[in-house]
CSV table of C-alpha atoms and ligand atoms in Angstrom, one decimal:
chain,number,residue,atom,x,y,z
A,1,MET,CA,2.6,-59.4,9.0
A,2,SER,CA,4.1,-58.9,5.6
A,3,LEU,CA,5.5,-55.8,4.4
A,4,LYS,CA,2.6,-55.2,2.1
A,5,ASP,CA,0.1,-55.7,5.0
A,6,LYS,CA,2.1,-53.2,7.2
A,7,LEU,CA,2.0,-50.5,4.7
A,8,ASN,CA,-1.7,-51.1,3.8
A,9,THR,CA,-2.5,-51.1,7.5
A,10,ALA,CA,-0.7,-47.8,8.0
A,11,LEU,CA,-2.4,-46.2,5.0
A,12,ALA,CA,-5.7,-47.6,6.1
A,13,SER,CA,-5.3,-46.0,9.6
A,14,ARG,CA,-4.6,-42.6,8.0
A,15,GLU,CA,-7.8,-43.1,5.7
A,16,GLN,CA,-9.8,-43.8,8.9
A,17,ARG,CA,-8.5,-40.8,10.7
A,18,LEU,CA,-9.1,-38.6,7.7
A,19,ILE,CA,-5.4,-37.6,7.3
A,20,ARG,CA,-4.3,-39.7,4.3
A,21,ARG,CA,-2.4,-37.7,2.0
A,22,ARG,CA,-3.1,-38.0,-1.9
A,23,LEU,CA,-1.8,-36.2,-4.9
A,24,PRO,CA,-4.4,-33.9,-6.4
A,25,ASP,CA,-5.8,-34.6,-9.8
A,26,PRO,CA,-3.5,-32.9,-12.2
A,27,THR,CA,-6.2,-31.2,-14.2
A,28,ALA,CA,-8.9,-30.7,-11.5
A,29,ASP,CA,-7.7,-27.2,-10.5
A,30,ASP,CA,-7.3,-25.9,-14.0
A,31,HIS,CA,-10.4,-23.9,-14.1
A,32,LEU,CA,-10.3,-22.7,-10.5
A,33,VAL,CA,-9.3,-19.4,-9.2
A,34,ASP,CA,-6.0,-19.9,-7.4
A,35,PHE,CA,-6.1,-19.3,-3.7
A,36,SER,CA,-3.8,-22.1,-2.9
A,37,THR,CA,-0.4,-22.1,-4.6
A,38,ASN,CA,2.8,-20.3,-3.3
A,39,ASP,CA,3.0,-18.5,-6.6
A,40,TYR,CA,2.4,-15.3,-4.7
A,41,LEU,CA,3.6,-12.8,-7.3
A,42,SER,CA,1.8,-14.9,-10.1
A,43,LEU,CA,5.1,-15.0,-11.9
A,44,SER,CA,4.4,-18.5,-13.3
A,45,GLN,CA,1.8,-16.7,-15.5
A,46,SER,CA,4.0,-13.7,-16.4
A,47,SER,CA,4.5,-13.3,-20.2
A,48,ASP,CA,7.4,-11.1,-19.5
A,49,LEU,CA,9.3,-13.5,-17.4
A,50,ARG,CA,8.4,-16.2,-20.0
A,51,LYS,CA,9.9,-14.1,-22.8
A,52,ARG,CA,13.0,-13.3,-20.9
A,53,PHE,CA,13.4,-17.0,-20.1
A,54,LEU,CA,13.1,-18.2,-23.7
A,55,ARG,CA,15.4,-15.5,-25.0
A,56,LYS,CA,18.1,-16.2,-22.4
A,57,LEU,CA,17.6,-20.0,-23.1
A,58,ASN,CA,18.1,-19.4,-26.8
A,59,ASP,CA,21.2,-17.4,-26.2
A,60,SER,CA,22.8,-19.8,-23.7
A,61,PRO,CA,25.4,-22.2,-25.0
A,62,TYR,CA,24.2,-24.6,-22.4
A,63,VAL,CA,20.6,-25.5,-21.7
A,64,LEU,CA,20.2,-29.1,-20.7
A,65,GLY,CA,21.4,-30.9,-17.7
A,66,SER,CA,24.3,-29.9,-15.6
A,67,GLY,CA,26.6,-32.9,-15.9
A,68,GLY,CA,26.8,-33.8,-12.2
A,69,SER,CA,27.4,-32.6,-8.6
A,70,ARG,CA,28.8,-29.1,-8.4
A,71,LEU,CA,31.9,-30.7,-7.0
A,72,LEU,CA,32.4,-32.4,-10.4
A,73,VAL,CA,31.1,-29.7,-12.9
A,74,ASN,CA,30.9,-26.2,-11.7
A,75,GLY,CA,28.6,-24.7,-14.3
A,76,HIS,CA,29.5,-21.1,-15.2
A,77,ALA,CA,25.8,-20.2,-15.1
A,78,HIS,CA,25.8,-21.6,-11.5
A,79,ALA,CA,28.9,-19.7,-10.5
A,80,ALA,CA,27.6,-16.5,-12.1
A,81,LEU,CA,24.2,-16.7,-10.5
A,82,GLU,CA,25.9,-17.2,-7.0
A,83,ALA,CA,28.1,-14.2,-7.6
A,84,ARG,CA,25.0,-12.2,-8.6
A,85,LEU,CA,23.0,-13.3,-5.7
A,86,ALA,CA,25.7,-12.5,-3.1
A,87,ALA,CA,25.9,-9.0,-4.4
A,88,PHE,CA,22.2,-8.6,-4.7
A,89,PHE,CA,21.4,-9.8,-1.3
A,90,ARG,CA,24.5,-7.8,0.3
A,91,ALA,CA,26.0,-11.1,1.6
A,92,PRO,CA,29.5,-12.1,1.7
A,93,ALA,CA,29.0,-15.5,-0.1
A,94,ALA,CA,26.3,-17.5,-1.7
A,95,LEU,CA,25.8,-21.2,-2.3
A,96,LEU,CA,23.1,-22.8,-4.6
A,97,PHE,CA,21.2,-25.9,-3.6
A,98,ASN,CA,18.8,-28.0,-5.5
A,99,SER,CA,16.0,-27.0,-3.2
A,100,GLY,CA,15.2,-25.1,0.0
A,101,PHE,CA,14.7,-28.6,1.6
A,102,ASP,CA,18.3,-29.6,0.6
A,103,ALA,CA,19.7,-26.4,1.7
A,104,ASN,CA,18.1,-26.7,5.3
A,105,VAL,CA,19.0,-30.2,5.7
A,106,GLY,CA,22.7,-29.5,4.4
A,107,PHE,CA,23.1,-26.5,6.7
A,108,PHE,CA,21.6,-27.9,9.9
A,109,SER,CA,23.0,-31.4,9.6
A,110,SER,CA,26.6,-30.2,9.2
A,111,VAL,CA,27.4,-26.7,10.4
A,112,PRO,CA,26.3,-26.9,14.2
A,113,GLN,CA,29.1,-28.8,16.1
A,114,PRO,CA,29.1,-31.3,18.9
A,115,GLY,CA,28.3,-29.4,22.1
A,116,ASP,CA,26.3,-26.7,20.3
A,117,VAL,CA,22.7,-26.0,20.9
A,118,LEU,CA,19.9,-25.6,18.4
A,119,VAL,CA,17.0,-23.4,19.4
A,120,TYR,CA,14.1,-23.2,16.8
A,121,ASP,CA,10.6,-21.7,16.6
A,122,GLU,CA,8.1,-24.4,17.2
A,123,HIS,CA,6.6,-23.9,13.8
A,124,ILE,CA,9.9,-24.3,11.9
A,125,HIS,CA,9.8,-26.2,8.6
A,126,ALA,CA,10.1,-30.0,8.3
A,127,SER,CA,13.4,-29.6,6.4
A,128,VAL,CA,15.0,-27.9,9.5
A,129,HIS,CA,13.8,-30.8,11.7
A,130,ASP,CA,15.4,-33.2,9.2
A,131,GLY,CA,18.6,-31.4,9.3
A,132,MET,CA,18.7,-31.0,13.1
A,133,ARG,CA,18.0,-34.7,13.6
A,134,ALA,CA,20.9,-35.6,11.3
A,135,SER,CA,23.2,-33.2,13.2
A,136,ARG,CA,25.8,-34.0,15.8
A,137,VAL,CA,23.9,-31.8,18.3
A,138,ASP,CA,21.8,-33.3,21.1
A,139,ALA,CA,20.5,-30.2,22.6
A,140,ARG,CA,17.5,-29.2,20.5
A,141,VAL,CA,15.0,-26.8,22.2
A,142,SER,CA,11.9,-25.2,20.6
A,143,PHE,CA,10.4,-21.9,21.8
A,144,ARG,CA,6.9,-20.8,21.4
A,145,HIS,CA,5.9,-19.4,17.9
A,146,ASN,CA,7.3,-15.9,17.4
A,147,SER,CA,7.5,-15.3,21.2
A,148,VAL,CA,10.4,-13.3,22.1
A,149,ASP,CA,9.9,-14.0,25.8
A,150,SER,CA,9.9,-17.8,25.2
A,151,LEU,CA,13.1,-17.5,23.1
A,152,ARG,CA,14.7,-15.4,25.8
A,153,SER,CA,13.8,-18.0,28.6
A,154,SER,CA,15.0,-21.0,26.4
A,155,LEU,CA,18.4,-19.3,25.8
A,156,ASP,CA,18.7,-18.2,29.5
A,157,GLN,CA,18.2,-21.8,30.6
A,158,LEU,CA,20.7,-23.1,28.2
A,159,ILE,CA,23.2,-20.5,28.9
A,160,ALA,CA,23.0,-21.0,32.7
A,161,THR,CA,23.5,-24.7,32.4
A,162,ARG,CA,26.2,-24.7,29.7
A,163,PRO,CA,29.5,-23.2,30.5
A,164,GLY,CA,30.7,-23.5,27.0
A,165,LEU,CA,28.0,-21.0,25.9
A,166,GLN,CA,29.2,-18.4,28.4
A,167,THR,CA,32.8,-18.8,27.3
A,168,GLY,CA,32.1,-18.8,23.6
A,169,GLU,CA,33.6,-22.3,23.3
A,170,CYS,CA,30.1,-23.5,22.1
A,171,SER,CA,27.4,-21.8,19.9
A,172,ALA,CA,23.7,-21.5,19.9
A,173,PHE,CA,21.9,-21.6,16.6
A,174,VAL,CA,18.5,-19.9,16.5
A,175,ALA,CA,16.4,-21.2,13.5
A,176,VAL,CA,13.5,-19.0,12.4
A,177,GLU,CA,11.4,-18.3,9.3
A,178,THR,CA,10.4,-14.9,8.2
A,179,LEU,CA,6.8,-15.6,6.9
A,180,TYR,CA,5.3,-18.9,8.4
A,181,SER,CA,3.4,-20.7,5.8
A,182,MET,CA,0.6,-22.2,8.1
A,183,ASP,CA,-0.3,-19.0,10.0
A,184,GLY,CA,0.8,-16.2,7.8
A,185,THR,CA,2.6,-14.7,10.7
A,186,LEU,CA,5.8,-12.5,10.3
A,187,ALA,CA,8.7,-13.1,12.7
A,188,PRO,CA,9.6,-10.2,15.1
A,189,LEU,CA,13.1,-10.4,13.5
A,190,LEU,CA,14.7,-7.4,15.0
A,191,GLN,CA,13.8,-8.4,18.5
A,192,ILE,CA,14.9,-11.9,18.0
A,193,VAL,CA,18.3,-10.8,16.7
A,194,GLU,CA,18.7,-8.3,19.6
A,195,ILE,CA,17.9,-11.0,22.3
A,196,VAL,CA,20.4,-13.3,20.7
A,197,GLU,CA,23.1,-10.4,20.7
A,198,SER,CA,22.3,-9.4,24.2
A,199,LEU,CA,22.4,-12.9,25.8
A,200,LEU,CA,25.4,-14.1,23.8
A,201,PRO,CA,27.5,-10.9,23.8
A,202,LEU,CA,30.7,-12.9,22.7
A,203,GLY,CA,29.0,-13.4,19.3
A,204,ASN,CA,28.4,-17.1,19.5
A,205,GLY,CA,24.7,-16.9,18.9
A,206,TYR,CA,23.8,-17.4,15.3
A,207,VAL,CA,20.5,-16.5,13.9
A,208,VAL,CA,19.5,-18.6,10.8
A,209,VAL,CA,16.7,-17.2,8.8
A,210,ASP,CA,14.5,-19.1,6.3
A,211,GLU,CA,13.0,-16.6,3.8
A,212,ALA,CA,11.3,-19.3,1.7
A,213,HIS,CA,7.8,-17.4,1.7
A,214,SER,CA,9.1,-13.8,2.0
A,215,THR,CA,11.5,-13.8,-1.0
A,216,GLY,CA,10.3,-11.5,-3.6
A,217,ILE,CA,7.5,-10.1,-1.6
A,218,TYR,CA,9.1,-8.0,1.3
A,219,GLY,CA,12.0,-5.7,1.5
A,220,PRO,CA,13.7,-3.3,-1.2
A,221,GLN,CA,13.6,-5.2,-4.6
A,222,GLY,CA,11.9,-8.1,-2.8
A,223,ARG,CA,15.2,-8.9,-1.1
A,224,GLY,CA,13.3,-10.4,1.9
A,225,LEU,CA,12.5,-9.4,5.6
A,226,VAL,CA,16.1,-9.4,6.7
A,227,ALA,CA,16.8,-6.7,4.1
A,228,ALA,CA,13.6,-4.9,5.1
A,229,TYR,CA,15.0,-4.5,8.6
A,230,GLY,CA,18.5,-3.9,7.4
A,231,LEU,CA,19.9,-7.0,9.3
A,232,GLU,CA,22.0,-8.5,6.6
A,233,ASP,CA,25.2,-8.1,8.8
A,234,ARG,CA,23.6,-9.4,11.9
A,235,VAL,CA,22.2,-12.7,10.9
A,236,PHE,CA,24.4,-15.8,10.3
A,237,ALA,CA,22.8,-17.3,7.4
A,238,ARG,CA,19.7,-16.7,5.1
A,239,LEU,CA,17.9,-19.0,2.8
A,240,HIS,CA,16.0,-17.8,-0.2
A,241,THR,CA,14.2,-20.3,-2.3
A,242,PHE,CA,13.2,-20.0,-6.0
A,243,GLY,CA,10.2,-22.3,-6.0
A,244,LYS,CA,7.5,-20.1,-4.6
A,245,ALA,CA,7.2,-16.3,-5.4
A,246,LEU,CA,10.0,-16.6,-8.0
A,247,ALA,CA,8.3,-19.3,-10.0
A,248,GLY,CA,11.5,-21.5,-10.4
A,249,THR,CA,13.2,-24.3,-8.5
A,250,GLY,CA,16.3,-24.3,-6.3
A,251,ALA,CA,17.5,-22.2,-3.5
A,252,VAL,CA,20.4,-20.2,-2.3
A,253,LEU,CA,22.1,-19.9,1.2
A,254,LEU,CA,23.6,-16.5,2.0
A,255,ILE,CA,26.7,-17.1,4.3
A,256,THR,CA,30.3,-16.4,5.0
A,257,PRO,CA,33.0,-17.8,2.6
A,258,LEU,CA,34.2,-20.0,5.6
A,259,VAL,CA,30.8,-21.5,5.9
A,260,ARG,CA,30.4,-21.9,2.1
A,261,ASP,CA,33.6,-23.7,2.1
A,262,TYR,CA,32.6,-25.9,5.0
A,263,LEU,CA,29.2,-26.8,3.3
A,264,LEU,CA,31.1,-27.8,0.0
A,265,ASN,CA,33.1,-30.2,2.2
A,266,TYR,CA,30.3,-31.5,4.5
A,267,ALA,CA,26.8,-30.9,3.3
A,268,ARG,CA,25.8,-34.2,1.8
A,269,SER,CA,22.6,-32.8,0.3
A,270,LEU,CA,24.9,-30.7,-1.9
A,271,ILE,CA,27.8,-33.0,-2.5
A,272,TYR,CA,26.0,-36.1,-3.4
A,273,THR,CA,23.4,-34.8,-5.9
A,274,THR,CA,23.4,-33.5,-9.5
A,275,SER,CA,23.2,-29.8,-9.4
A,276,LEU,CA,20.3,-27.9,-11.1
A,277,SER,CA,20.1,-28.0,-14.8
A,278,TYR,CA,21.2,-25.0,-16.8
A,279,ALA,CA,17.6,-24.3,-17.7
A,280,ASN,CA,16.6,-24.0,-14.0
A,281,ILE,CA,19.6,-21.6,-13.4
A,282,ILE,CA,18.6,-19.5,-16.3
A,283,ALA,CA,15.0,-19.4,-15.1
A,284,ALA,CA,16.0,-18.3,-11.6
A,285,ASP,CA,18.4,-15.7,-13.2
A,286,CYS,CA,15.4,-14.2,-15.1
A,287,SER,CA,13.3,-14.0,-12.0
A,288,PHE,CA,16.0,-12.0,-10.2
A,289,ASP,CA,16.1,-9.6,-13.3
A,290,LEU,CA,12.6,-8.8,-12.4
A,291,LEU,CA,13.5,-8.3,-8.8
A,292,GLU,CA,16.5,-6.2,-9.6
A,293,GLU,CA,14.4,-4.1,-12.0
A,294,ARG,CA,11.9,-3.5,-9.2
A,295,GLU,CA,9.1,-5.1,-11.4
A,296,ALA,CA,8.4,-7.5,-8.5
A,297,GLU,CA,8.1,-4.7,-6.1
A,298,LYS,CA,5.2,-3.4,-8.1
A,299,LEU,CA,3.5,-6.9,-8.0
A,300,SER,CA,4.1,-7.1,-4.4
A,301,ARG,CA,2.4,-3.8,-3.6
A,302,LYS,CA,-0.6,-5.1,-5.6
A,303,LEU,CA,-0.5,-8.3,-3.7
A,304,LEU,CA,-0.3,-6.8,-0.3
A,305,ASP,CA,-3.0,-4.3,-1.0
A,306,LEU,CA,-5.3,-7.2,-2.0
A,307,CYS,CA,-4.4,-8.9,1.4
A,308,THR,CA,-5.7,-5.9,3.2
A,309,TYR,CA,-8.7,-5.7,1.1
A,310,PHE,CA,-9.6,-9.5,1.6
A,311,LEU,CA,-9.2,-9.1,5.4
A,312,ALA,CA,-11.3,-6.0,5.6
A,313,THR,CA,-14.0,-7.5,3.4
A,314,LEU,CA,-14.0,-10.9,5.3
A,315,ARG,CA,-14.2,-9.0,8.7
A,316,ARG,CA,-17.0,-6.9,7.6
A,317,GLU,CA,-19.0,-9.6,6.1
A,318,VAL,CA,-18.6,-11.9,9.0
A,319,ALA,CA,-20.0,-9.1,11.2
A,320,VAL,CA,-22.9,-8.1,8.9
A,321,HIS,CA,-24.1,-11.5,8.5
A,322,ARG,CA,-23.5,-12.4,12.1
A,323,ILE,CA,-21.5,-15.5,11.5
A,324,SER,CA,-20.8,-17.5,14.4
A,325,PRO,CA,-17.2,-17.5,15.5
A,326,ALA,CA,-17.8,-21.3,16.1
A,327,LEU,CA,-17.9,-21.7,12.4
A,328,LEU,CA,-15.5,-19.1,10.9
A,329,PHE,CA,-12.9,-16.9,12.6
A,330,LEU,CA,-9.7,-15.3,12.0
A,331,PRO,CA,-6.5,-16.0,14.2
A,332,PRO,CA,-5.9,-13.4,16.9
A,333,HIS,CA,-3.1,-11.6,14.8
A,334,LEU,CA,-5.6,-11.0,12.2
A,335,ALA,CA,-9.0,-10.7,14.0
A,336,ILE,CA,-8.7,-6.9,14.5
A,337,PRO,CA,-7.0,-4.5,12.1
A,338,ARG,CA,-3.5,-3.6,13.1
A,339,PRO,CA,-2.0,-0.3,11.9
A,340,GLU,CA,0.9,-0.8,9.5
A,341,THR,CA,4.1,0.9,10.7
A,342,SER,CA,6.6,1.7,8.0
A,343,SER,CA,9.5,1.2,10.5
A,344,ASP,CA,8.2,-2.3,11.5
A,345,PRO,CA,7.9,-4.6,8.6
A,346,SER,CA,6.3,-7.3,10.8
A,347,THR,CA,3.1,-5.2,10.7
A,348,LEU,CA,2.9,-5.5,6.9
A,349,PRO,CA,0.0,-7.6,5.4
A,350,THR,CA,0.8,-11.1,4.3
A,351,PRO,CA,-0.4,-13.2,1.4
A,352,ILE,CA,-1.1,-16.2,3.6
A,353,ILE,CA,-4.4,-15.9,5.6
A,354,PRO,CA,-5.7,-18.8,7.6
A,355,VAL,CA,-9.5,-18.7,8.1
A,356,LEU,CA,-10.2,-21.1,11.0
A,357,THR,CA,-13.1,-23.4,11.1
A,358,PRO,CA,-13.9,-26.7,12.5
A,359,HIS,CA,-15.2,-27.8,9.1
A,360,PRO,CA,-12.5,-27.1,6.5
A,361,ARG,CA,-13.2,-29.9,4.1
A,362,PRO,CA,-17.0,-29.0,3.7
A,363,LEU,CA,-16.1,-25.4,3.3
A,364,SER,CA,-13.3,-26.0,0.7
A,365,ALA,CA,-15.7,-28.3,-1.1
A,366,HIS,CA,-18.4,-25.6,-1.2
A,367,LEU,CA,-15.8,-23.0,-2.5
A,368,ARG,CA,-14.6,-25.5,-5.1
A,369,VAL,CA,-18.0,-25.9,-6.6
A,370,ARG,CA,-18.2,-22.1,-7.0
A,371,GLY,CA,-14.8,-22.3,-8.9
A,372,LEU,CA,-12.4,-21.2,-6.1
A,373,ASN,CA,-9.5,-23.3,-4.8
A,374,ALA,CA,-8.8,-22.7,-1.2
A,375,ARG,CA,-7.3,-25.8,0.5
A,376,PRO,CA,-8.3,-27.3,3.8
A,377,ILE,CA,-5.5,-27.8,6.2
A,378,THR,CA,-6.1,-30.2,9.1
A,379,TRP,CA,-4.2,-32.0,11.8
A,380,PRO,CA,-1.4,-33.2,11.8
A,381,THR,CA,-0.3,-30.4,9.6
A,382,VAL,CA,-1.6,-28.0,12.1
A,383,PRO,CA,-2.4,-28.6,15.8
A,384,LYS,CA,-5.7,-30.3,16.7
A,385,GLY,CA,-8.5,-27.7,17.1
A,386,ALA,CA,-6.7,-25.3,14.6
A,387,ASP,CA,-8.1,-26.7,11.3
A,388,ARG,CA,-8.4,-24.1,8.6
A,389,ILE,CA,-8.8,-22.9,5.1
A,390,ARG,CA,-5.5,-21.5,4.2
A,391,VAL,CA,-6.1,-18.6,1.7
A,392,CYS,CA,-2.9,-17.8,-0.3
A,393,LEU,CA,-3.4,-14.6,-2.4
A,394,HIS,CA,-1.6,-13.8,-5.6
A,395,ALA,CA,-0.7,-10.6,-7.5
A,396,ARG,CA,-3.1,-11.8,-10.3
A,397,ASN,CA,-6.2,-12.4,-8.1
A,398,THR,CA,-8.5,-9.5,-8.5
A,399,ARG,CA,-10.8,-7.8,-6.0
A,400,GLU,CA,-13.8,-9.6,-7.8
A,401,ASP,CA,-12.1,-12.9,-7.1
A,402,VAL,CA,-11.8,-12.0,-3.4
A,403,ASP,CA,-15.4,-10.8,-3.1
A,404,ARG,CA,-16.4,-14.2,-4.6
A,405,LEU,CA,-14.2,-16.0,-2.1
A,406,VAL,CA,-15.7,-14.0,0.9
A,407,SER,CA,-19.4,-14.4,-0.3
A,408,GLY,CA,-18.7,-18.2,-0.8
A,409,MET,CA,-17.5,-18.4,2.8
A,410,ILE,CA,-20.4,-16.4,4.2
A,411,GLU,CA,-22.9,-18.5,2.0
A,412,TRP,CA,-21.5,-21.8,3.3
A,413,ALA,CA,-21.6,-20.5,6.9
A,414,GLU,CA,-25.1,-19.5,6.7
A,415,SER,CA,-26.3,-22.8,4.9
A,416,TRP,CA,-24.3,-24.7,7.4
A,417,GLU,CA,-26.0,-23.0,10.4
A,418,THR,CA,-29.5,-23.3,8.8
A,419,ALA,CA,-29.0,-26.9,8.2
A,420,GLY,CA,-28.1,-27.3,12.0
A,421,ASN,CA,-25.0,-29.1,11.1
A,422,SER,CA,-22.9,-30.3,14.1
A,423,GLY,CA,-20.6,-33.1,14.9
A,424,ARG,CA,-18.1,-34.7,12.4
A,425,SER,CA,-17.5,-32.4,9.6
A,426,ASP,CA,-16.7,-34.9,7.0
A,427,VAL,CA,-19.9,-36.9,7.1
A,428,GLY,CA,-21.5,-37.1,3.7
A,429,VAL,CA,-19.1,-34.7,2.1
A,430,GLU,CA,-17.1,-35.5,-1.0
A,431,ARG,CA,-13.4,-35.7,-0.1
A,432,VAL,CA,-12.1,-32.9,-2.2
A,433,GLY,CA,-9.2,-32.1,0.0
A,434,VAL,CA,-6.2,-33.9,1.1
A,435,VAL,CA,-4.1,-33.1,4.1
A,436,GLN,CA,-1.4,-30.9,2.9
A,437,ALA,CA,2.2,-31.4,3.7
A,438,LYS,CA,3.7,-28.2,5.1
A,439,LEU,CA,4.1,-26.4,1.8
B,501,PLP,C1,9.7,-22.4,5.3
B,501,PLP,C2,10.2,-23.3,4.2
B,501,PLP,N1,11.5,-23.6,4.1
B,501,PLP,C3,12.1,-24.5,3.1
B,501,PLP,C4,11.2,-25.1,2.2
B,501,PLP,C5,11.7,-26.0,1.3
B,501,PLP,O1,11.9,-25.2,0.0
B,501,PLP,P1,11.9,-26.0,-1.4
B,501,PLP,O2,10.4,-26.1,-1.7
B,501,PLP,O3,12.7,-25.2,-2.3
B,501,PLP,O4,12.4,-27.4,-1.2
B,501,PLP,C6,9.8,-24.6,2.2
B,501,PLP,C7,8.8,-25.3,1.2
B,501,PLP,O5,8.1,-26.2,1.3
B,501,PLP,C8,9.3,-23.9,3.3
B,501,PLP,O6,8.0,-23.6,3.4
C-alpha cells in the first residue's frame, strides 16, 4: 500500500467509527452563545484588557517577534514577566514556555532521572503522557482518577519493591491536574500532598500540579488551587497556562532555581524553539494586571455563581419533566448538590460541567439550531459509555443563556423520547460535531 493509501485508509476508518477529527468552520460559531471555549473569564471579550494591551503595546520599544530561542535572546519583557510571576505566585523561580504543552513535555521528559518513578492520575493531559514517554523513566504507573486510596496503593507498591525510594536515592513524581477538563472535577490536592509526604518522608516524593484550567478562577487573585490550599511550599512544580482563562498564549512553570537551571539545559521544548513574541508577553502581562488588581476575582465569583445556577436549574428541570436518566444525566460528583465548604476548595463549583448522554451529537445539533454552542465529546477522548455534552460556562454567559441551554436540553430529550429513538445516535443527524482533542 502506498503512503497515500495508508493515510486515506486510517482516515476512512476513523470516519466509519465516527471519530474523525475536523477543524470547525471558522465562522460557524460566530453567532452562537459560547458554552464551549476555555475562555472561562471571558477575558478575550474584555474591553478593559484590550485597552490595556494596546496601551502597553504602544508604549513598548519591542512588539514584534522575539528574535530566537530564550537561550539566544533573553527579551527583557520575558525576563521581567518571569520575575513578576515568581513573586505573584509565591514561587522561588519561574520559567516561561511557549505553551502548556511544551512545558509539560519539557518538564516530564527531562527532570525525572533514570530509576525514578512516575505516578499519574489516569485522566492526566496528553502533554504529560508525551513528556513521560520521552523521559528516561520506565516505571510509569497510573492511579484512579482523583482517588487518594488508589494513589496510596500505587505508591505503597512502588516503595515496597524499589529500595531506592526507601533510601531517598530515587524519586517519585506524582502528576496531577487541579481542574480536569473532561469531567470538571477538582483534585483533592491537600490529601494528595499529605499522602506523598507521609509515604516518602525523606522528601523524595514530588507533586507536580497542572493548573491549566484553574488559573485565574480559583485561589486568592486567581492564583490557582495550590494557592487556595496554601500549598505553595509543598508542591514541587506548578504549571499555569495563559491560553485559557487568561485569553493569551504561553505558560509558566513555577519551580526551584535549580530545576529552572536544569530545564534551561535539558528541556528540548524550551531550548530548540523561538520564544514567544513580545506581543504575546505583553498580552499575558496585562492579564496578570487584572489578576493582581483582583478584577479576575470578581469575574470568577460571577462565573462560579452561574455554575451553581446552571446545575440547580438542570437538576430541577430534569426532575420536573421526568427525563429518563438513560438520556440525560449528571456524573456522580454533580448529581446531588454538595455543600460548599470554605475550608475545602475542592467543593467549589467548576465552570466545566459534563452532561452525559448516549446521543451527544444529536443533542449538540439540536442546541446549535437554537443558537447554543455546546460540544459533543465522544470516545476516544472520553471512555466508551461516557459520551457527553461538555458545557463550559463563562463570566459573560447570562442566566438567560443558561435557561435557554437547559430548556434546549429538556426539549431535545422529550422529543427524542416521543420519537421513540433508540440505537445508533448518529443515524440521520447532520454531523455538526467533531471528536474534540482533549482541550
Ligand atoms: C491540563 C492541560 N495541561 C496542559 C495543556 C496545554 O496547554 P496549552 O494549551 O498552553 O498548550 C492543556 C490544554 O490543552 C490542558 O488542558
